[in-house]
GROMACS .gro file of C-alpha atoms in nm:
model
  366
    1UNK     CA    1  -9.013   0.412   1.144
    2UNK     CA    2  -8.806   0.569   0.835
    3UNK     CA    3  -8.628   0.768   1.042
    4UNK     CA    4  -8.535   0.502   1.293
    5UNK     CA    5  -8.376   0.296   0.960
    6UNK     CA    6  -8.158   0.599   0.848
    7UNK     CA    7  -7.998   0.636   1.148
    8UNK     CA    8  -7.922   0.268   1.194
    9UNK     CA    9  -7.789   0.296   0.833
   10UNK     CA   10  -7.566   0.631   0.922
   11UNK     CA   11  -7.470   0.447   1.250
   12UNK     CA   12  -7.315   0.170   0.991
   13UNK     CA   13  -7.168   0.380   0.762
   14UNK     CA   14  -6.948   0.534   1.031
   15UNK     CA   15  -6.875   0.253   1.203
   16UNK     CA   16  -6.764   0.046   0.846
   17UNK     CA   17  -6.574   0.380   0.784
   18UNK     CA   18  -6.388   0.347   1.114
   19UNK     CA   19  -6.305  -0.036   1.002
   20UNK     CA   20  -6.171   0.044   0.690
   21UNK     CA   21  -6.011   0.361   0.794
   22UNK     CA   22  -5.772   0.095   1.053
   23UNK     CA   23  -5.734  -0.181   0.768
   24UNK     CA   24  -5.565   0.094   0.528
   25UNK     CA   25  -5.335   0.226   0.825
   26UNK     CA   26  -5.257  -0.119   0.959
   27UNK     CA   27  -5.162  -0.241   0.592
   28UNK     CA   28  -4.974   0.077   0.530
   29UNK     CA   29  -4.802   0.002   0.847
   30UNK     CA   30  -4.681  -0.388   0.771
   31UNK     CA   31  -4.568  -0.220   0.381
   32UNK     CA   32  -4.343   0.038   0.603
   33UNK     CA   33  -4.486   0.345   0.450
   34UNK     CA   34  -4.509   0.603   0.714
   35UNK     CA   35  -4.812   0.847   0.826
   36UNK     CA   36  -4.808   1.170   0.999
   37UNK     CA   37  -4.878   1.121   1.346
   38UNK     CA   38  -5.199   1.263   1.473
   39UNK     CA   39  -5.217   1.560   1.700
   40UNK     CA   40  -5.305   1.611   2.019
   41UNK     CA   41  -5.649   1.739   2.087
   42UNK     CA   42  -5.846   1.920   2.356
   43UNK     CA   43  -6.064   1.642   2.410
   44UNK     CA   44  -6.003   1.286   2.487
   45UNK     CA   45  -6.384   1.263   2.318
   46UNK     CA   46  -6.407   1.106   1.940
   47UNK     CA   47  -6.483   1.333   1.691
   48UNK     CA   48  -6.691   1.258   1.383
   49UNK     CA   49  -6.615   1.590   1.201
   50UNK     CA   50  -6.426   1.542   0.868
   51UNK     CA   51  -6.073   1.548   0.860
   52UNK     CA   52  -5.775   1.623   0.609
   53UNK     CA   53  -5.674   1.328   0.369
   54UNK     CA   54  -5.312   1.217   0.520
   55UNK     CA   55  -5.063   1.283   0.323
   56UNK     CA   56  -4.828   0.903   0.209
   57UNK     CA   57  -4.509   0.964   0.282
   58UNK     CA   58  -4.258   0.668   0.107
   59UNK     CA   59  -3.942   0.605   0.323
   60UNK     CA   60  -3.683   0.431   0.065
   61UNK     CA   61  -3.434   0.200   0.250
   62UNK     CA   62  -3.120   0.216   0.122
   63UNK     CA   63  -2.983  -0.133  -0.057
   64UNK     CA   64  -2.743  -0.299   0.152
   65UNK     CA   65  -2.368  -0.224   0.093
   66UNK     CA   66  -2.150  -0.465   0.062
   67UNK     CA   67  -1.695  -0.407   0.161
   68UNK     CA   68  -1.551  -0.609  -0.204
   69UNK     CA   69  -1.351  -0.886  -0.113
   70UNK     CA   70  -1.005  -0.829  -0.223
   71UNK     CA   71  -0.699  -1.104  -0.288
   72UNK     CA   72  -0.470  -0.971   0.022
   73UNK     CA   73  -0.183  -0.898  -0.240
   74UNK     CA   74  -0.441  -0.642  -0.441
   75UNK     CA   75  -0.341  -0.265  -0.337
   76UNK     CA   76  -0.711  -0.235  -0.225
   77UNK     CA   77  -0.641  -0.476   0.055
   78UNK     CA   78  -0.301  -0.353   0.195
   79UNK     CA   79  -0.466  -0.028   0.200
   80UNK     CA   80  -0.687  -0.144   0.442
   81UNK     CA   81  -0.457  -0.304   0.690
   82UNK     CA   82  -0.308  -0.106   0.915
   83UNK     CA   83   0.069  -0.049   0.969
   84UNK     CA   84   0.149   0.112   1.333
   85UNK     CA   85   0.485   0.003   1.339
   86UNK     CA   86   0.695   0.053   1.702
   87UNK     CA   87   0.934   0.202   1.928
   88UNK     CA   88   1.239   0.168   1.719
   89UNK     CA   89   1.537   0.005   1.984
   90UNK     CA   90   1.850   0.027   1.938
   91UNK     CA   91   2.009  -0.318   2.015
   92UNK     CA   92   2.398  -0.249   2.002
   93UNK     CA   93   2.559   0.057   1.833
   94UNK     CA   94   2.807  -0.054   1.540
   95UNK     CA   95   3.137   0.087   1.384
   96UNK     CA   96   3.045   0.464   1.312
   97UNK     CA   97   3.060   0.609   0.986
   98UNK     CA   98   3.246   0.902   0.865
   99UNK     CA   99   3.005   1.161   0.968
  100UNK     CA  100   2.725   0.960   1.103
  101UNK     CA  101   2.664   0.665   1.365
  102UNK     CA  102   2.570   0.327   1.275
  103UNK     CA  103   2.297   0.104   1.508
  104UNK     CA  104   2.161  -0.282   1.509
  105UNK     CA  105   1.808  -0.186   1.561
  106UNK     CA  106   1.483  -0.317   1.551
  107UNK     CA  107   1.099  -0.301   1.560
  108UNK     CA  108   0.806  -0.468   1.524
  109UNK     CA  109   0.616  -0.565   1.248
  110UNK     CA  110   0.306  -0.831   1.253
  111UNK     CA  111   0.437  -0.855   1.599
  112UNK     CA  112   0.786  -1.049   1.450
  113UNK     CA  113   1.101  -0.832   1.551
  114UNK     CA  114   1.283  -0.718   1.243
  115UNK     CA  115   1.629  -0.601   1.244
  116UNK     CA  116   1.787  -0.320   1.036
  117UNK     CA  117   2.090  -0.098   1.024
  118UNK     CA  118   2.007   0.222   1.139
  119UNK     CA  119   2.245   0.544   1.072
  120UNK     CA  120   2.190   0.883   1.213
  121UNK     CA  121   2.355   1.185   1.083
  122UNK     CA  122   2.607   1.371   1.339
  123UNK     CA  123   2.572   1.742   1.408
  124UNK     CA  124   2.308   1.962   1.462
  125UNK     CA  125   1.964   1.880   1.407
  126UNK     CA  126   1.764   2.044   1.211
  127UNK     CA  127   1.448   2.158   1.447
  128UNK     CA  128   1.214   1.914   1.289
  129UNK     CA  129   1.426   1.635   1.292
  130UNK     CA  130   1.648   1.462   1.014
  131UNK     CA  131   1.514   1.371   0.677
  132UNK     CA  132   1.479   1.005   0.677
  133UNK     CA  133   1.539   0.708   0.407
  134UNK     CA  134   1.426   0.364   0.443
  135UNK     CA  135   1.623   0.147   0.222
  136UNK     CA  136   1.503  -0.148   0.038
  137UNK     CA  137   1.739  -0.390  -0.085
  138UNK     CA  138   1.682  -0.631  -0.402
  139UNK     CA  139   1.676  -1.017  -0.364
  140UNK     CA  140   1.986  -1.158  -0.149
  141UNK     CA  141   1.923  -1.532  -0.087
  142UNK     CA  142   1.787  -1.511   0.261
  143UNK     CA  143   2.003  -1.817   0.384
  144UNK     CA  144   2.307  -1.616   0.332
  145UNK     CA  145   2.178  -1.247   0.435
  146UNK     CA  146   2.387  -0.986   0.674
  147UNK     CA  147   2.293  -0.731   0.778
  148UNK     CA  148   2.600  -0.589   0.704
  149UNK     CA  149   2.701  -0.661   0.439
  150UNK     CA  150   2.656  -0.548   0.026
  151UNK     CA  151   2.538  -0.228  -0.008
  152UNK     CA  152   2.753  -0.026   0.223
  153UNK     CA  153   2.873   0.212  -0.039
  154UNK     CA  154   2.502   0.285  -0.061
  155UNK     CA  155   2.412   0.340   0.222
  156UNK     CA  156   2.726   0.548   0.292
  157UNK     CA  157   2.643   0.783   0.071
  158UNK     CA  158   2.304   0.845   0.160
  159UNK     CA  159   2.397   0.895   0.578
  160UNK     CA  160   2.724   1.096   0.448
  161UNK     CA  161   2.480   1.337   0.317
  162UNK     CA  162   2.249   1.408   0.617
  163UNK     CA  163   1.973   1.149   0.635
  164UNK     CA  164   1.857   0.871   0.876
  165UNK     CA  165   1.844   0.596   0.679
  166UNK     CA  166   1.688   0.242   0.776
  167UNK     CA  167   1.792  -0.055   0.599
  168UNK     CA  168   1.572  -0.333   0.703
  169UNK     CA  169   1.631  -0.720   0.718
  170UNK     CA  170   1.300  -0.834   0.601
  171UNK     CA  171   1.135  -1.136   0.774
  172UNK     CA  172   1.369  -1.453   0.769
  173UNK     CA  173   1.666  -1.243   0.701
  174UNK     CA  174   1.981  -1.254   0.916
  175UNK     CA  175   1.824  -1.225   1.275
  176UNK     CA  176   1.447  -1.121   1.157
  177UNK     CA  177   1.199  -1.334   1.272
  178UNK     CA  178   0.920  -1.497   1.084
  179UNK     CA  179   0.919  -1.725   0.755
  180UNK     CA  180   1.098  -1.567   0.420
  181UNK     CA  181   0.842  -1.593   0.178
  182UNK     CA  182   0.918  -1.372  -0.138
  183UNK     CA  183   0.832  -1.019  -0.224
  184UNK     CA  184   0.581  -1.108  -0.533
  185UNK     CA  185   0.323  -1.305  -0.377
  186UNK     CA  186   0.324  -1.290  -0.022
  187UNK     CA  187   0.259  -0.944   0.130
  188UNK     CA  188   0.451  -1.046   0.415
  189UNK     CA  189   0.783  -0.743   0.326
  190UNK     CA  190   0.556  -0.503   0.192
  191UNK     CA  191   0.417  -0.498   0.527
  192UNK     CA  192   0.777  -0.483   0.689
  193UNK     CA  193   0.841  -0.204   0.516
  194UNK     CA  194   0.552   0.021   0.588
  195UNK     CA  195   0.574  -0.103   0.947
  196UNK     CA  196   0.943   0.109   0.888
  197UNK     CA  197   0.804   0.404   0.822
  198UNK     CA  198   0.570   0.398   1.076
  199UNK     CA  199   0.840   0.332   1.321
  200UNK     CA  200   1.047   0.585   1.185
  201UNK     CA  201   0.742   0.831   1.182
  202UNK     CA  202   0.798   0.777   1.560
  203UNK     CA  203   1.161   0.775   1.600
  204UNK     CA  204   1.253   1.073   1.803
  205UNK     CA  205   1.558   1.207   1.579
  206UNK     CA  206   1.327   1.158   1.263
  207UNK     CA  207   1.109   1.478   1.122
  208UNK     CA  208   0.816   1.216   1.044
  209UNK     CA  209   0.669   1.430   0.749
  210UNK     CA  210   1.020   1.399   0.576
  211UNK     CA  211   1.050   1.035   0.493
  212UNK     CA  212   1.151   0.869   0.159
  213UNK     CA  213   1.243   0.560  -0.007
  214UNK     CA  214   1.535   0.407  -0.157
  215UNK     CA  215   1.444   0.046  -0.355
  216UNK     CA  216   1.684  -0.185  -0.579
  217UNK     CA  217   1.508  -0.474  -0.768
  218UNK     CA  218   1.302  -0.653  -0.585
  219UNK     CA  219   1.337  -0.311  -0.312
  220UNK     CA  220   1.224  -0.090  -0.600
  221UNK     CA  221   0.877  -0.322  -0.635
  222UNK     CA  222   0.827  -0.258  -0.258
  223UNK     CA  223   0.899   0.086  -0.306
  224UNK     CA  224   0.625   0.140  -0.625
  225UNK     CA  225   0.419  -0.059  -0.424
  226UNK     CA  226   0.453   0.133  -0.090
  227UNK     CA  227   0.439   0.484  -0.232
  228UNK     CA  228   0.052   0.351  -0.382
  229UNK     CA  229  -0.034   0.178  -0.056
  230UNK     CA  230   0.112   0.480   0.200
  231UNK     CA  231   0.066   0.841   0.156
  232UNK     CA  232   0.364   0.856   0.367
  233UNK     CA  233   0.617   0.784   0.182
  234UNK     CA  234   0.682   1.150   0.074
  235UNK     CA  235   0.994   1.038  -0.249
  236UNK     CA  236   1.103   0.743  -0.369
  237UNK     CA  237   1.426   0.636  -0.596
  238UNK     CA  238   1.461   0.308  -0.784
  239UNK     CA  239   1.739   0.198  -0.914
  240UNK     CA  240   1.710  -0.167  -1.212
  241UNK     CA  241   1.317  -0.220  -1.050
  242UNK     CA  242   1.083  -0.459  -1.086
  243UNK     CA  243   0.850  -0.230  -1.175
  244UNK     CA  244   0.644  -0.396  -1.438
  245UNK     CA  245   0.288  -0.495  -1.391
  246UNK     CA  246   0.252  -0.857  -1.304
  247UNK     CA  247   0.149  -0.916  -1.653
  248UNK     CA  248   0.492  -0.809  -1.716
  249UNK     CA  249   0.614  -1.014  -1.461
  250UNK     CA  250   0.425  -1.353  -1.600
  251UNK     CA  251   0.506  -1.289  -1.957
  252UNK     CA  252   0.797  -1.025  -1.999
  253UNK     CA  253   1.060  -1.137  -1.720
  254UNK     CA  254   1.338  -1.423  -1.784
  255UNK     CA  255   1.580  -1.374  -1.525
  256UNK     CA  256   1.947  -1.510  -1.620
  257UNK     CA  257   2.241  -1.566  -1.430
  258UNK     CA  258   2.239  -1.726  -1.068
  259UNK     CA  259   1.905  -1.591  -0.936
  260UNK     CA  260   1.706  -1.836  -0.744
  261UNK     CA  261   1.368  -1.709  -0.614
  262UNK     CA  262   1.236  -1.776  -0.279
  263UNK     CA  263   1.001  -2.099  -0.246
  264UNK     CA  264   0.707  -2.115  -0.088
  265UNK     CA  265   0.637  -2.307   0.175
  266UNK     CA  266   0.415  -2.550  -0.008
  267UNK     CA  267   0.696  -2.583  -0.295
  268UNK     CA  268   0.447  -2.358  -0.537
  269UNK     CA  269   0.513  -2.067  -0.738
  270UNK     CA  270   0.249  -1.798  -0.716
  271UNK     CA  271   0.235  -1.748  -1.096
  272UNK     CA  272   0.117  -2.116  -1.090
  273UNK     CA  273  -0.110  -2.100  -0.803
  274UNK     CA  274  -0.255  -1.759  -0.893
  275UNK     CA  275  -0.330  -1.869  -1.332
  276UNK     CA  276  -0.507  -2.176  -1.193
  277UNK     CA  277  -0.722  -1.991  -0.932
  278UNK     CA  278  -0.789  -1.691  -1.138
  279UNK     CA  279  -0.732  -1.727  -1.461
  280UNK     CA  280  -0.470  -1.566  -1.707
  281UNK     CA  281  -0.432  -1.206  -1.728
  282UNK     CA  282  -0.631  -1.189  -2.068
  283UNK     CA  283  -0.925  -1.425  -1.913
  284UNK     CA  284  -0.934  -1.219  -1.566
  285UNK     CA  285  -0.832  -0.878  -1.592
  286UNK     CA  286  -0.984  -0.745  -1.300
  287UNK     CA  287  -0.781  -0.978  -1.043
  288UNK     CA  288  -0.433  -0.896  -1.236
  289UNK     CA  289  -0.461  -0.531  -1.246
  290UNK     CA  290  -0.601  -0.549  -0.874
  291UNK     CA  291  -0.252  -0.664  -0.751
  292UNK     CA  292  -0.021  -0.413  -0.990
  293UNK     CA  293   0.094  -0.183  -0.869
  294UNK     CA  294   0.089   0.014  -1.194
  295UNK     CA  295  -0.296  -0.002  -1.165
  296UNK     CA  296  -0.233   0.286  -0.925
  297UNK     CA  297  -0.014   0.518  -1.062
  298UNK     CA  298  -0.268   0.810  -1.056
  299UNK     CA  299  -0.254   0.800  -0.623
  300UNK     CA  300   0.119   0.755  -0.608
  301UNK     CA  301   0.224   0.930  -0.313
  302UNK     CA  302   0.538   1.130  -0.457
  303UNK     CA  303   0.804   1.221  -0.725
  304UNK     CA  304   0.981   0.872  -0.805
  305UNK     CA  305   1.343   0.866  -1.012
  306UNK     CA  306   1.460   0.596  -1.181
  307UNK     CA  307   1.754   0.401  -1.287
  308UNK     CA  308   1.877   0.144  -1.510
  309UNK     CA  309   2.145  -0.016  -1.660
  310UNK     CA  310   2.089  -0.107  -2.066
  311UNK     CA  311   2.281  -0.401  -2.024
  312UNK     CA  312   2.110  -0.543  -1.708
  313UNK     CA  313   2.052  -0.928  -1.754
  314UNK     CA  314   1.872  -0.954  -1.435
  315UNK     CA  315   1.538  -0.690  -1.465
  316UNK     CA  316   1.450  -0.579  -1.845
  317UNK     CA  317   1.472  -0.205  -1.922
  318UNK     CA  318   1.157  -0.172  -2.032
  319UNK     CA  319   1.011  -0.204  -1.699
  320UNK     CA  320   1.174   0.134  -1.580
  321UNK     CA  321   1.068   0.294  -1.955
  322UNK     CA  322   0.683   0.171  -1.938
  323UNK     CA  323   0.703   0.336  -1.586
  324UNK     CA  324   0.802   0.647  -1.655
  325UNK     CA  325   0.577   0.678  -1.983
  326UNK     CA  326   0.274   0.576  -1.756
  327UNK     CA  327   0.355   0.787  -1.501
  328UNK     CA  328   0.421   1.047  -1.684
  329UNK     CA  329   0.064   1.024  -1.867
  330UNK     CA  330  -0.082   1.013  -1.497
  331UNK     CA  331   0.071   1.364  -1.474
  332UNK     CA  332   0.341   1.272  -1.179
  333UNK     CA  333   0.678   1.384  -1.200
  334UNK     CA  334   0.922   1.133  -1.270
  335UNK     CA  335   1.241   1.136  -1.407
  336UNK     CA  336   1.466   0.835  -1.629
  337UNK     CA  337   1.822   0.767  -1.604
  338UNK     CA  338   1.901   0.488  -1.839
  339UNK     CA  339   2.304   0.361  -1.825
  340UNK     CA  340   2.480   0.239  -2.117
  341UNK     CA  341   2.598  -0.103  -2.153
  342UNK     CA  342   2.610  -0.089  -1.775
  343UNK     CA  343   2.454  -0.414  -1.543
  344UNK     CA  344   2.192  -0.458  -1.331
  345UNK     CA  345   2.406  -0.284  -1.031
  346UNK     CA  346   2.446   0.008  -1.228
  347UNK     CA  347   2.835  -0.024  -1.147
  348UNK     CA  348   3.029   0.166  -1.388
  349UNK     CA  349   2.755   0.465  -1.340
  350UNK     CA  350   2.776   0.431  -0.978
  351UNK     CA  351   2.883   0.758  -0.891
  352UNK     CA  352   2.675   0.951  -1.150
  353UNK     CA  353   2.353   0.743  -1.020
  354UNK     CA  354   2.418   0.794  -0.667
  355UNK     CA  355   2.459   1.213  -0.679
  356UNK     CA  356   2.155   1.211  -0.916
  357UNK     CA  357   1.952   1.001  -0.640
  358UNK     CA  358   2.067   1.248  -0.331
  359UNK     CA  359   2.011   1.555  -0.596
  360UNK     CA  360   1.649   1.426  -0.620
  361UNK     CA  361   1.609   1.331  -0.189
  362UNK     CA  362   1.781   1.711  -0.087
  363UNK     CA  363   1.492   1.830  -0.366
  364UNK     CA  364   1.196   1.657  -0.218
  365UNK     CA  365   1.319   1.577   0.171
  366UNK     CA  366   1.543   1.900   0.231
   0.00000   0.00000   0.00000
């Protein structure tokens, strides 16, 4: 009869072997930790012969990523939006210029039409197109805004000397469509003016890898602010910017004279809006250097000039000189023309400034 009990007792063994064999795999299996598969054998038949000890095999999954959510003026976000900008159209063609032709044109931005003046260089082409400008002018109350009108002797210069240049109407100026809401917190004409040099880009008279940008004021803070959202934009000029960091712009920036800034549509000011949401620049620095610009300096997409009046009541100095030092420590190339005792305009330089600026474009765009 002893041999009748051992077997019974090896029969067990195996079969609580089997059992426990299945709990481990089917534990394994719920704790996602995977096994080599088995092979295939000759015979369909169980075998009882021993086998290798698996080897456990530990599949990490990777932690969830999450896309940081971003204030839409911070250059992170406008980076992410995309700018296609459209068929340029020429609406009516205007009074020519001396050596150049002057267009009402238009394209589409956010799907609103903006307007612009539009001048294209006469003669012959060069094979990859003209060199192209798009021009940024500084606060004009939009309520009284023409197209054009004020800058014509800088824009004159700029066509005279053998580039297309595009000198938008931002939204709620003149004939643009949508709501005027400020440059400094809306994104709304940062946006118009990328959608320009997209729309340039496919302009067929424009070499579309030859595109710079002019800026005064509030046009040179769209320009900075471009050139760090658009790897596009290959130059860019400013002339009296608002180029300080909005720390600057809370804390370093009183505006004399008759300047009235844009409201908002709910009758607040940003700086008030954005301090009570976020904090002061010393309590959250993160948000404040998310939206400047000068946060960016070190992916700026080209040489940038600069110009500035000493005696310019309207935009401090010391914006344009904090620029150039920081770009200059970011290892860009940037050049400083400062203007003594002359206004925010730059009007007794005017000359000087403007053959320095188309020195710089023929350098960088010729």
């Amino acid at each position: 009869m002893r041999p009748k009990r051992s077997l019974l007792h090896l029969l067990k063994v195996v079969i609580m072997t089997l059992v426990l064999t299945a709990c481990s795999q089917a534990t394994s299996d719920e704790q996602s930790l995977a096994f080599p598969l088995p092979t295939s054998t000759a015979s369909n038949a169980p075998s009882l012969a021993p086998s290798s000890t698996p080897t456990l095999t530990v599949t990490a999954t990777p932690a969830p990523t999450s896309t940081p959510t971003y204030h839409p003026m911070a250059i992170p976000a406008l980076r992410q939006l995309d700018y296609p900008g459209s068929d340029i159209v020429i609406e009516r063609e205007l009074e020519p210029g001396a050596n150049y032709d002057r267009l009402y044109a238009s394209y589409l931005s956010e799907g609103l039409k903006i307007y612009g003046l539009l001048t294209v260089p006469r003669g012959e082409m060069p094979s990859t197109g003209w060199p192209a400008i798009v021009f940024n002018h500084g606060y004009i109350p939009p309520d009284v805004y023409k197209t054009t009108e004020r800058y014509i002797a800088y824009v004159d210069r700029l066509a005279q000397s053998g580039y297309v240049v595009f000198r938008i109407d931002y939204r709620g100026h003149d004939q643009s469509e949508g709501e005027a809401t400020g440059a400094y917190g809306d994104t709304g004409y940062t946006i118009d003016v990328l959608n320009a040099v997209s729309s340039l880009k496919r302009y067929p008279l424009v070499d579309p890898e030859r595109i710079g940008m002019w800026g005064h004021s509030m046009g040179g803070y769209l320009t900075l602010r471009s050139m760090v959202v658009s790897p596009d934009i290959k130059v860019g000029v400013i002339w009296a910017g608002v180029v300080g960091s909005y720390e600057d712009l809370l804390y370093n920036w009183r505006r004399h004279g008759g300047f009235t800034p844009t409201p908002r549509p709910d009758g607040r000011s940003w700086r008030v809006d954005w301090i009570e949401t976020y904090g002061s620049p010393a309590q959250n620095p993160a948000f404040w250097d998310s939206v400047s610009s000068n946060s960016y300096l070190d992916e700026i997409s080209g040489p940038v000039q600069l110009h500035h009046g000493t005696a310019d009541e309207s935009v401090p100095l010391a914006f344009s000189e904090t620029l150039f030092m920081q770009l200059l420590e970011e290892g860009k190339m940037v050049e400083l023309y400062t203007y003594p005792e002359d206004n925010h305009n730059i009007s007794m330089y005017f000359s000087t400034a403007m053959n320095r600026t188309i020195e710089f474009f023929d350098r960088y765009l010729k």
